[in-house]
Coordinates of C-alpha atoms in Angstrom, one line a residue:
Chain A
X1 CA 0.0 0.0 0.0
X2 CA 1.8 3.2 -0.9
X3 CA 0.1 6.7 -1.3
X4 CA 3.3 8.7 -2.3
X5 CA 0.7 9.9 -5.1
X6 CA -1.6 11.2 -3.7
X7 CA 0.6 12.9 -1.3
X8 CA 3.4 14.4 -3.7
X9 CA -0.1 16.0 -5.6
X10 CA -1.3 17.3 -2.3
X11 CA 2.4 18.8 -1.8
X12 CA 2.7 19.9 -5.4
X13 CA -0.5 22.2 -5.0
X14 CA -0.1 23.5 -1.8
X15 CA 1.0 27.3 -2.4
X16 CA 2.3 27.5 1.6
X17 CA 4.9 24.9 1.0
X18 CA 5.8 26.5 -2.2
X19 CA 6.1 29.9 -0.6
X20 CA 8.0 29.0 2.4
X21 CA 10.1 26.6 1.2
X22 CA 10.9 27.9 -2.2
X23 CA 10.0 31.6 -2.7
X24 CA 11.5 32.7 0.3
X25 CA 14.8 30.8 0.2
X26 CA 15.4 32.4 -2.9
X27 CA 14.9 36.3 -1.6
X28 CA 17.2 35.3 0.9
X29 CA 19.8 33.9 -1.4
X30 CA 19.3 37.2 -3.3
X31 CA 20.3 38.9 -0.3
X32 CA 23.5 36.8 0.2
X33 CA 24.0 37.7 -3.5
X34 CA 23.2 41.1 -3.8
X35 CA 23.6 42.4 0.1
X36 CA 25.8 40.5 1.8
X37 CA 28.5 40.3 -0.3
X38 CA 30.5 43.1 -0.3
X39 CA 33.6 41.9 1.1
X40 CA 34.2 38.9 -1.6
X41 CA 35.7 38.4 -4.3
X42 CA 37.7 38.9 -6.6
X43 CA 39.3 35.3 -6.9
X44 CA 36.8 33.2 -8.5
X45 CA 38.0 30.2 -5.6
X46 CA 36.9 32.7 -3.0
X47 CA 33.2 33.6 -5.3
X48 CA 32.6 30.1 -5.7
X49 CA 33.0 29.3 -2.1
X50 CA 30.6 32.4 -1.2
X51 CA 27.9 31.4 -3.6
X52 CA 28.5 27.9 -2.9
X53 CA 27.9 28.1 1.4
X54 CA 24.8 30.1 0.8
X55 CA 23.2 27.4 -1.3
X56 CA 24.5 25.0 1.6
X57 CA 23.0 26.7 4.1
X58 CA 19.4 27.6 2.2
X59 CA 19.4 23.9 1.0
X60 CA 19.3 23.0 4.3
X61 CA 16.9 25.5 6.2
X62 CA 14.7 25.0 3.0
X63 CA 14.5 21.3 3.7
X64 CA 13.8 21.5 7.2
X65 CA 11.2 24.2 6.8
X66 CA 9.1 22.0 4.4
X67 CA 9.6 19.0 6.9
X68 CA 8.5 20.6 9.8
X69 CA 5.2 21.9 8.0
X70 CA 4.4 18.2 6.6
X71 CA 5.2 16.6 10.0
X72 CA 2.5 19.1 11.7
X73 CA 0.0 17.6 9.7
X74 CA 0.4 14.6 11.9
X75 CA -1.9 16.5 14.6
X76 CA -4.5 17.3 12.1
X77 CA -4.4 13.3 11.1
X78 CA -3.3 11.7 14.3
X79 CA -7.3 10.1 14.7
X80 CA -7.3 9.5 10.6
X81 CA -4.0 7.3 10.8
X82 CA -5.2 5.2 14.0
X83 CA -8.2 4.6 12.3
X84 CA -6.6 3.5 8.4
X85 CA -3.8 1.6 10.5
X86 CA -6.7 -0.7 11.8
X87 CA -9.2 -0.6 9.2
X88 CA -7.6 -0.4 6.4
X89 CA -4.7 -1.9 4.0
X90 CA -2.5 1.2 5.4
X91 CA 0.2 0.1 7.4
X92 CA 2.7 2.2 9.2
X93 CA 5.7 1.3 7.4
X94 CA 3.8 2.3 4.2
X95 CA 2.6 5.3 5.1
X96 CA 6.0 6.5 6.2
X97 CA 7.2 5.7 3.0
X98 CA 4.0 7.5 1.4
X99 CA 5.3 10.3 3.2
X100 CA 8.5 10.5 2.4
X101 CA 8.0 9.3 -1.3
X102 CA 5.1 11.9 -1.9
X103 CA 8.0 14.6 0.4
X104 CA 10.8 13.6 -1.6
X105 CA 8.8 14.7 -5.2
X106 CA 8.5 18.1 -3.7
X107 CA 12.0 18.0 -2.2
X108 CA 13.7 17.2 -5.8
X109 CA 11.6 19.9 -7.1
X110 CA 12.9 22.8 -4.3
X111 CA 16.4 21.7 -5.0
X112 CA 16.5 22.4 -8.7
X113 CA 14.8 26.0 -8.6
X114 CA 17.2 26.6 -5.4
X115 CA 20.4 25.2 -7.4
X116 CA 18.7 27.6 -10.7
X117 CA 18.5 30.4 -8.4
X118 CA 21.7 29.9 -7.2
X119 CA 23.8 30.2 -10.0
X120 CA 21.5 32.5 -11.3
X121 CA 21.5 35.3 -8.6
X122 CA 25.5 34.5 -7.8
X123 CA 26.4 34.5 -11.7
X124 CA 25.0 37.5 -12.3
X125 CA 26.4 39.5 -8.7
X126 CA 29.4 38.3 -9.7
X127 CA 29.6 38.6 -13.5
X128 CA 30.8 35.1 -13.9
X129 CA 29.5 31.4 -15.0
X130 CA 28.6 29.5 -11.7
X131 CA 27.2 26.0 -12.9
X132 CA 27.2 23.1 -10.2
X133 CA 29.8 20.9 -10.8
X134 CA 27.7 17.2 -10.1
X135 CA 24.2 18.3 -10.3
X136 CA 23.0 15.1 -10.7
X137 CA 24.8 14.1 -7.1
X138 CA 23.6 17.4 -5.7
X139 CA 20.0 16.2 -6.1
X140 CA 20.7 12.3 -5.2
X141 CA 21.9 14.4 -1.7
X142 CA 19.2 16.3 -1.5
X143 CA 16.9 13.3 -1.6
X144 CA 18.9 11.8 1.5
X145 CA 18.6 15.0 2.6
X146 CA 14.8 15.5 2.5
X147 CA 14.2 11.6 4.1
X148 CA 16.9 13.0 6.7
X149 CA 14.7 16.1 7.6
X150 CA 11.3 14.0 6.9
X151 CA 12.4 11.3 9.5
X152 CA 13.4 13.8 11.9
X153 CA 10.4 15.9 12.1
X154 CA 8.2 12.8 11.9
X155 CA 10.0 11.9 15.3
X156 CA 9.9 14.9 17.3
X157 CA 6.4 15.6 16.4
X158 CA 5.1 11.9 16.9
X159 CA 7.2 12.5 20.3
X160 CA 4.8 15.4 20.8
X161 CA 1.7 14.0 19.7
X162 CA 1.9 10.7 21.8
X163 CA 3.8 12.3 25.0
X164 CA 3.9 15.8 25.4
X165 CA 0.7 17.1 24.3
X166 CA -0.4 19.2 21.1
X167 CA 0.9 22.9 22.8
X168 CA 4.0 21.8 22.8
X169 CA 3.9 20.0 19.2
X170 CA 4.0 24.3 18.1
X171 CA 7.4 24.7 19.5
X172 CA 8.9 20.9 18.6
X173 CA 8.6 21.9 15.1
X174 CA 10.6 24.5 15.7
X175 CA 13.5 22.4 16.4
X176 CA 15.1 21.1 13.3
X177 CA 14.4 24.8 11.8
X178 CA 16.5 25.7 14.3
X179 CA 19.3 23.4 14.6
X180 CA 19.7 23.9 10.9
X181 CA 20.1 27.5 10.9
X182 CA 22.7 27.2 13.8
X183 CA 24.9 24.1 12.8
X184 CA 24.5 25.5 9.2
X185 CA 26.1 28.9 9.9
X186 CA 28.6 27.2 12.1
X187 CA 30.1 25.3 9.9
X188 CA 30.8 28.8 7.9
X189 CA 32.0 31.0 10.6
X190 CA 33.4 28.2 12.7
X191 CA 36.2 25.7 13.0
X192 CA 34.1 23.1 13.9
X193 CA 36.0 19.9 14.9
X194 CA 36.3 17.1 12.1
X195 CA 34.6 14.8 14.3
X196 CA 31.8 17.1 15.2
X197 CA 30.7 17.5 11.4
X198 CA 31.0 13.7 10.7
X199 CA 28.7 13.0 13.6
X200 CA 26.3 15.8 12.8
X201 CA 23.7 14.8 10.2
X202 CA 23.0 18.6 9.6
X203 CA 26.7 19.4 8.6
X204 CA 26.9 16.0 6.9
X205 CA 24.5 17.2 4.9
X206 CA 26.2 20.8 4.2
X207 CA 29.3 19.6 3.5
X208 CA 27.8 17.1 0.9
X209 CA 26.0 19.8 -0.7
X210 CA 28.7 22.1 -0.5
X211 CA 31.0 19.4 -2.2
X212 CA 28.4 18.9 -4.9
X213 CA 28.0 22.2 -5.9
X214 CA 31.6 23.4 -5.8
X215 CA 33.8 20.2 -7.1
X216 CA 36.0 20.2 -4.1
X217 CA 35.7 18.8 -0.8
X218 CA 34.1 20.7 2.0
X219 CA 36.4 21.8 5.2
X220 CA 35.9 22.2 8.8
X221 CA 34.9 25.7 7.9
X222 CA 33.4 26.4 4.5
X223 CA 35.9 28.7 2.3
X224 CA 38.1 28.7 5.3
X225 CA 40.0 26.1 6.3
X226 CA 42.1 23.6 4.7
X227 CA 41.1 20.7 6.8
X228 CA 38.8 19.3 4.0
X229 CA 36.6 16.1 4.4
X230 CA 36.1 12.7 3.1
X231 CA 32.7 12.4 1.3
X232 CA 32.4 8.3 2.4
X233 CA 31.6 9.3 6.0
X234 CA 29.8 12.1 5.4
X235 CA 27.3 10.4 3.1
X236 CA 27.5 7.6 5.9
X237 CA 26.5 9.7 9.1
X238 CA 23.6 11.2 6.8
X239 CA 22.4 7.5 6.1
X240 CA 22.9 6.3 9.5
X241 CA 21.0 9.0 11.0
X242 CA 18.0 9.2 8.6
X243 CA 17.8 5.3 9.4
X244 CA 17.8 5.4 12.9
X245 CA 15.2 8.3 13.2
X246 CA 13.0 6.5 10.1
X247 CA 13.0 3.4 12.5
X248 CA 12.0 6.1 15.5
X249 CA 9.2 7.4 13.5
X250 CA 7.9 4.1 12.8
X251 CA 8.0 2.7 16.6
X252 CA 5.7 6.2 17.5
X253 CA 3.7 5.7 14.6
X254 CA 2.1 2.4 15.4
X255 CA 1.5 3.8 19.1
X256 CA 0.1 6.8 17.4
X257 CA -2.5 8.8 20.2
X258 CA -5.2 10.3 19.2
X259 CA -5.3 14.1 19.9
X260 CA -8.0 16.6 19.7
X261 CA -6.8 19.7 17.4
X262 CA -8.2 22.0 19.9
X263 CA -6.1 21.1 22.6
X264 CA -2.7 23.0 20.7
X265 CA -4.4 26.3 21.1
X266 CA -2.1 28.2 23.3
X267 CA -4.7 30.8 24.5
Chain B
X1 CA -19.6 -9.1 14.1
X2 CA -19.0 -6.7 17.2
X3 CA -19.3 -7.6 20.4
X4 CA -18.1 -5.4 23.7
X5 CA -18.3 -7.0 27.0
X6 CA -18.3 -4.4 30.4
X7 CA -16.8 -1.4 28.4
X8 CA -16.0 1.6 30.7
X9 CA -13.9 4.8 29.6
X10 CA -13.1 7.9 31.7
X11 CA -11.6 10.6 30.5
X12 CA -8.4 11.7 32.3
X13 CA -9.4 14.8 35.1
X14 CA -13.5 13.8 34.0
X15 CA -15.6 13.4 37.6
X16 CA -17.0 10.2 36.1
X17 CA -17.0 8.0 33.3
X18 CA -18.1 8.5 29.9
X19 CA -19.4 5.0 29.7
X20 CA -20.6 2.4 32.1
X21 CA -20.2 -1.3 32.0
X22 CA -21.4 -1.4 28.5
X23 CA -22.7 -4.5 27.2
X24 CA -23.3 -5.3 23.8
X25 CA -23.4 -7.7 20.3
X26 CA -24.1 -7.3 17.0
X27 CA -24.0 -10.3 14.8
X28 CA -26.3 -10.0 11.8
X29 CA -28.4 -7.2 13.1
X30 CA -29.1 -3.5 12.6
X31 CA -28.9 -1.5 15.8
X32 CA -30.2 2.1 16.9
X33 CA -28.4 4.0 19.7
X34 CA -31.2 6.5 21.0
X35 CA -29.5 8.9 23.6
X36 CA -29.3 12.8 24.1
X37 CA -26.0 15.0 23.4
X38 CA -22.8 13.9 26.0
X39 CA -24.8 10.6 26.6
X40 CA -21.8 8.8 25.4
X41 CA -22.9 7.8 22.0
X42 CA -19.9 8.8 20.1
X43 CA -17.3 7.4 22.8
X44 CA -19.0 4.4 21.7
X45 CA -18.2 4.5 18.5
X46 CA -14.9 6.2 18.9
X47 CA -13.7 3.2 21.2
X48 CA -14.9 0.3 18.6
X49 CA -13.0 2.8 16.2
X50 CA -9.7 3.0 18.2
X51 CA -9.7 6.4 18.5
X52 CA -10.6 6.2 22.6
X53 CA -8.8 3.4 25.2
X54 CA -10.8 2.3 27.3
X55 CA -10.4 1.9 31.2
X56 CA -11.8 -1.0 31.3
X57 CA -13.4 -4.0 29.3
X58 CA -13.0 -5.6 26.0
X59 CA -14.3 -4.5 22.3
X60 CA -13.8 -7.4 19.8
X61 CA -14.4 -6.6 16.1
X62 CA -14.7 -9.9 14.1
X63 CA -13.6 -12.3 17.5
X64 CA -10.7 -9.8 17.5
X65 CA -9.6 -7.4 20.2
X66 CA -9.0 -3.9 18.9
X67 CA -6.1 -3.1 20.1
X68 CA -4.5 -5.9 18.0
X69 CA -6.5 -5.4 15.0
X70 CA -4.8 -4.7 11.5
X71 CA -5.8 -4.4 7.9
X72 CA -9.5 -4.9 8.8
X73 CA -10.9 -3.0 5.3
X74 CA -14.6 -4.5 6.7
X75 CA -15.2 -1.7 9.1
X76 CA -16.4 1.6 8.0
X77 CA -17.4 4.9 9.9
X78 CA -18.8 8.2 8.9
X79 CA -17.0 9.7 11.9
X80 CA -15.3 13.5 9.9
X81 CA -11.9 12.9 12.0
X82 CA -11.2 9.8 10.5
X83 CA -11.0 11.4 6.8
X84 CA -8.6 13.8 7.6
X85 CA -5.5 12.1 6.2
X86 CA -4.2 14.4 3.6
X87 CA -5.6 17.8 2.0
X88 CA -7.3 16.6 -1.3
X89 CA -10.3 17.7 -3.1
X90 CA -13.3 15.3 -2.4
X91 CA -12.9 13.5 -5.8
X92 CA -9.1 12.4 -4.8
X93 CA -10.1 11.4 -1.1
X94 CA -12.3 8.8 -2.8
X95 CA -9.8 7.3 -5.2
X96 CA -7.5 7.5 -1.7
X97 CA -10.3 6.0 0.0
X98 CA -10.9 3.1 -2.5
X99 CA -7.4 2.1 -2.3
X100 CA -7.2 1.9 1.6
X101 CA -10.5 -0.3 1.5
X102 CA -9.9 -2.4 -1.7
X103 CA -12.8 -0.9 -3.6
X104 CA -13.9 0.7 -6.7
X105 CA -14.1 4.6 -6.7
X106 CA -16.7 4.4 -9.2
X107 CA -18.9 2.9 -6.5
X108 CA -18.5 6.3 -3.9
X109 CA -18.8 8.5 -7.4
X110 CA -22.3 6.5 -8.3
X111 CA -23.2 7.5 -4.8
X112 CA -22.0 11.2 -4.9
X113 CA -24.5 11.6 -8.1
X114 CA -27.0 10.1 -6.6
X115 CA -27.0 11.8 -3.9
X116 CA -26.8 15.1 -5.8
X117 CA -23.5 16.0 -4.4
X118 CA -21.7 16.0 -7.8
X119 CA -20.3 19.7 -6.7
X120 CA -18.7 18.9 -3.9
X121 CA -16.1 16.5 -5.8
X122 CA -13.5 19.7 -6.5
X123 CA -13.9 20.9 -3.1
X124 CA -11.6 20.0 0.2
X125 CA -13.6 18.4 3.4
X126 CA -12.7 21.7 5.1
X127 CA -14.6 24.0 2.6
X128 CA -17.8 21.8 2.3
X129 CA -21.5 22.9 4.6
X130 CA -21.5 20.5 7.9
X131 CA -24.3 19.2 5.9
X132 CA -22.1 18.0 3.2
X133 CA -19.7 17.0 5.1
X134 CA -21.9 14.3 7.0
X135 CA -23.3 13.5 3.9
X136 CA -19.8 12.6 2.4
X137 CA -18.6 10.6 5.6
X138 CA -22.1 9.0 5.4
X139 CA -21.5 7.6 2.1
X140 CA -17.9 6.9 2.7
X141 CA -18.7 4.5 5.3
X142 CA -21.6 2.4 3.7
X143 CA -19.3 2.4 0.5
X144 CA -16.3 -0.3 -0.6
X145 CA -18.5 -3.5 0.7
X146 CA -18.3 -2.8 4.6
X147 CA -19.6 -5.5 7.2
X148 CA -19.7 -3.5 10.2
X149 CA -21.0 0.3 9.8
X150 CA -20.5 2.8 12.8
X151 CA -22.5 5.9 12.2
X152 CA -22.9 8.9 14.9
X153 CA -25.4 11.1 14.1
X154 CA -25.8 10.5 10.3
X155 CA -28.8 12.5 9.7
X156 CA -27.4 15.8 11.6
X157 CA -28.0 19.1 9.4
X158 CA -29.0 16.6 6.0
X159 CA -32.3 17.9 4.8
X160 CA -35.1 15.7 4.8
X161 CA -35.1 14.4 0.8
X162 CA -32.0 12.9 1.2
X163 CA -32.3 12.1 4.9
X164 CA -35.2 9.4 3.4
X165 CA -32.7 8.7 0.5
X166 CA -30.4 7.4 3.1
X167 CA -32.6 5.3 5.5
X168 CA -33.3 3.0 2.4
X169 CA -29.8 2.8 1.3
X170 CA -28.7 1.7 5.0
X171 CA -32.3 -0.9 5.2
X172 CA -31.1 -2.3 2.2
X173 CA -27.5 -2.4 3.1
X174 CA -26.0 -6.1 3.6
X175 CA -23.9 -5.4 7.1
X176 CA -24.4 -4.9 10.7
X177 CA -24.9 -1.3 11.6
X178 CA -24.8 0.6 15.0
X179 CA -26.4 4.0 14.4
X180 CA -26.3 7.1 16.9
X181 CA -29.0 9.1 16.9
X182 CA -30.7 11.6 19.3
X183 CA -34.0 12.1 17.0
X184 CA -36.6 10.2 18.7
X185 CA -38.8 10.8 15.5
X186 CA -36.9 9.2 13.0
X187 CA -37.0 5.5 14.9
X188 CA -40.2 4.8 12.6
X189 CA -37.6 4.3 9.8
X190 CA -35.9 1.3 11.8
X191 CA -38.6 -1.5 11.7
X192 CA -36.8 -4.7 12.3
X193 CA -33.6 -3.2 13.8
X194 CA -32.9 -3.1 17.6
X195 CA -33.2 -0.4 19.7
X196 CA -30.8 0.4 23.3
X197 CA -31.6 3.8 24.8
X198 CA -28.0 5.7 26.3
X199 CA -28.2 7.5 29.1
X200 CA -25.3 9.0 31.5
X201 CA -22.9 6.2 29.9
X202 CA -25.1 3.2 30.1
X203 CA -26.6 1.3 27.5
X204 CA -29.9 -0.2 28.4
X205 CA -31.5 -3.0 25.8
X206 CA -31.4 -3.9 22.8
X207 CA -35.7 -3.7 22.5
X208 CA -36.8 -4.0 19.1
X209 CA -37.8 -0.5 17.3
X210 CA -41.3 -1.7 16.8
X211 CA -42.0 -2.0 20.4
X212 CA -40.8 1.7 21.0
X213 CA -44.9 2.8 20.9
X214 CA -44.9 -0.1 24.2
X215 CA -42.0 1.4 26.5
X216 CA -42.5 3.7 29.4
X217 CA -40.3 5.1 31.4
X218 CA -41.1 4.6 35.4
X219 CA -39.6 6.1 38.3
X220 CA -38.1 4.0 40.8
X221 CA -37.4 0.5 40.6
X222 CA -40.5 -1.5 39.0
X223 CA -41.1 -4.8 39.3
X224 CA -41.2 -6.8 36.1
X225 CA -38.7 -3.8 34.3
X226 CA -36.9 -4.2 31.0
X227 CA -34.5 -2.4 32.4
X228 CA -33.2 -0.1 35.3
X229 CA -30.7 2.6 35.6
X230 CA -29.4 4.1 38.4
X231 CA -29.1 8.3 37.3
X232 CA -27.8 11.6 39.2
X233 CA -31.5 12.3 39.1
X234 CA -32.6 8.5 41.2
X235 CA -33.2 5.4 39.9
X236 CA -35.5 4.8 36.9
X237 CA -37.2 1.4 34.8
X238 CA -38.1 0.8 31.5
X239 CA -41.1 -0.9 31.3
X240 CA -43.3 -2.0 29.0
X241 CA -47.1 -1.3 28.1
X242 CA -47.6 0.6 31.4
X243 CA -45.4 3.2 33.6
X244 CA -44.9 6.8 34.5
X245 CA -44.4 8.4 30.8
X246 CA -44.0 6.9 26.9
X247 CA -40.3 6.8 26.1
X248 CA -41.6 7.8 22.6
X249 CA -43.3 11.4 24.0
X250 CA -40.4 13.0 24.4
X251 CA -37.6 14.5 22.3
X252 CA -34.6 12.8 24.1
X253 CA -34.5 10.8 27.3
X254 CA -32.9 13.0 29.0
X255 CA -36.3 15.4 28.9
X256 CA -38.1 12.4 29.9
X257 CA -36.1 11.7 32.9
X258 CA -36.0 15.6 34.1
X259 CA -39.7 15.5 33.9
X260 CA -40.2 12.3 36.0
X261 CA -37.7 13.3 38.3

């Protein structure tokens, strides 16, 4: 049983995800392009690693922004999914891959107009051709990327739903939004330690992108560092970790608890 | 086949329970569920569904207990809350719906025309009248060959055409039914199905429909009673040819009983 149909055309029409997801990513990498970048250039090494950090970076907030709206849907559906796991041919296992199937459409379609926009807005800032080096690999990471982000706002808001009650499911959603921006921005403006960004799914997932997009491995700190990293463990750690929170998101999903919406208003 | 055996649920922080020792089985038989709002109709239904745990007691669904059931397509619902798994206009929710149950959406579409709800097919749940919306759950759950039908309320805000429309489609229908209902009125349309009367979380019957002209309600304990319930208001009997007030003279039992008491 698999509804990633359904689901990818429910995603596909839904202007919000669109907006959020897509539109505003891009006015923020035309900030980075146009605003932001006063101090670069003129070595095309140094543009490349500019143009190339930002896409890192929006990739990834993108991504989690358009998982954390499709995992809050779990609340609106928590009494819909008890019911189709029992009486119906829906099983838990297939609607998580529904879910991420019907996520990952939307996710491969975000990726291109950001990696368009990308080259776009930095090609023409900087009067110079900025094409992705492996496209092609930039959106087989992005998929990883999107179950990654699926699997872990599945998990924290199934944590919600089940144990900690709809008011707080408004500020769990928060979380990978946040960790995103933060571990994101680190990785530009920080040495983090090589060990810290093979363990972290979020900079796994940067420095993938990053690699992708610019042709050469990713360092500790993006554009500024020379301690550069192996793509094998970095494409591991991503894998390992949207694994292990997939098989978390399944264990709350067949224990799914029924929640009335009402009971996330906050006032 | 349904069958629940002492069924009680509280609500966590509720001063008592929703329902009470609730006894019942439904094997080859139509049922109506006659009680007034917060009786504890749609717990009923909500627990058979799933969607409530109860405190105490066993629901079995085909000689199966609930909380281990899986993949049974045979039970349907017109319950809203339970069609709420994706965003989708109306015509998509059925193909969805068809492929959940094993069924052919062509069956749900014949029933949307027939029903003269052919508009609503472009249109989300959320942006359909309550009317609609009932209707649409009402037809979902008597669609893709069900066995067991739960309905709560399914006439509420449907105007009276179609509300006769739908009595014949669920007389004719080949599969158990329990259906909630507060509207005293409408039990004319049950002949042959049994009849249990809620009240304060108990379930008092099954009688059958026809003999709804017979019961009275009678304060106290009567000797020779149908039935008795212990209420916040005393205790009361059902009784039959003879007692205090006709069950059928009022608009819910609940009236009834704040009248006698």
């Amino acid at each position: 049983m698999n509804l990633w149909r359904p689901y990818a055309k429910a995603m596909l029409t839904n202007s919000s995800l669109w907006f959020w997801s897509v539109a505003f990513m891009v006015f923020w990498l035309a900030i980075g392009a146009f605003l932001e970048s006063g101090g670069v250039g003129p070595q095309r090494s140094e543009v490349v690693a500019y143009a190339t950090s930002w896409y890192a970076v929006i990739v990834l907030i993108g991504l989690s922004l358009l998982a954390a709206a499709i995992a809050g849907s779990f609340a609106y559906g928590s009494a819909s999914l008890a019911y189709a796991f029992r009486y119906s041919r829906l099983t838990p296992s297939g609607y998580l891959g529904s879910i991420v199937g019907g996520s990952a459409v939307l996710g491969l379609a975000i990726s291109v107009v950001l990696l368009g926009a990308t080259a776009g807005l930095f090609g023409a800032r900087f009067s110079t051709a900025l094409p992705p080096v492996d496209p092609l690999g930039l959106l087989g990471v992005s998929l990883v990327g999107g179950v990654f982000f699926m699997a872990l706002s599945a998990t924290l808001a199934l944590v919600a739903i089940n144990y900690l009650g709809l008011r707080s499911s408004n500020y769990v959603g928060y979380v990978p939004l946040l960790l995103s921006f933060v571990l994101g921005n680190a990785q530009v403006y920080v040495v983090l330690p090589r060990w810290f960004v093979y363990g972290s799914p979020f900079n796994d997932l940067t420095s993938l992108l990053y690699q992708g997009y610019a042709g050469t491995p990713a360092t500790v700190q993006l554009g500024g560092s020379s301690l550069s990293l192996d793509w094998i463990p970095l494409l591991a750690g991503l894998l390992v970790w949207s694994a292990l929170l997939a098989t978390c998101t399944l264990f709350l999903l067949r224990r799914i608890r029924v929640r009335q919406l009402e009971e996330g208003r906050q006032v | 086949m349904l069958e629940i055996r002492g069924l009680e649920v509280t609500f966590p922080g509720a001063p008592s329970p929703a329902l009470r020792g609730v006894e019942l089985r439904l094997d080859r038989a139509k049922m109506v569920v006659v009680g007034a709002n917060g009786s504890g109709k749609t717990t009923l239904v909500r627990s058979v569904l799933g969607l409530v745990r109860p405190t105490a007691g066993s629901i079995a669904v085909g000689g199966r207990d609930v909380g281990g059931i899986h993949g049974e397509t045979g039970l349907s619902t017109n319950l809203g809350e339970v069609y709420r798994l994706m965003s989708l206009p109306v015509r998509d929710l059925v193909r969805v719906m068809a492929l959940l149950k094993g069924g052919d959406p062509a069956e749900m579409e014949g029933r949307l025309h027939e029903f003269e709800l052919d508009s609503v097919r472009g249109k989300r749940m959320h942006e359909l009248s309550t009317g609609q919306q009932k209707l649409v759950g009402d037809l979902f759950a008597i669609c893709f060959r069900p066995n067991l039908v739960l309905l709560d309320e399914p006439f509420d805000n449907v105007d009276f055409a179609r509300r006769r429309r739908l009595v014949r489609l669920l007389r004719e229908l080949p599969a158990d039914i329990l259906l909630n209902t507060h509207e005293l009125d409408l039990l004319g349309s049950f002949d042959g199905w049994g009849l249990s009367l809620m009240f304060e979380g108990r379930l008092l019957g099954p009688f059958p429909v026809a003999d709804l002209d017979r019961l009275y309600l009678t304060r106290g304990a009567a000797p020779g009673a149908l039935a008795t319930m212990d209420t916040s208001l005393g205790t009361f009997s059902i009784t039959r040819d003879a007692g205090d007030r006709p069950v059928k003279s009022a608009t819910s039992l609940n009236a009834l009983v704040e009248a006698l008491a």
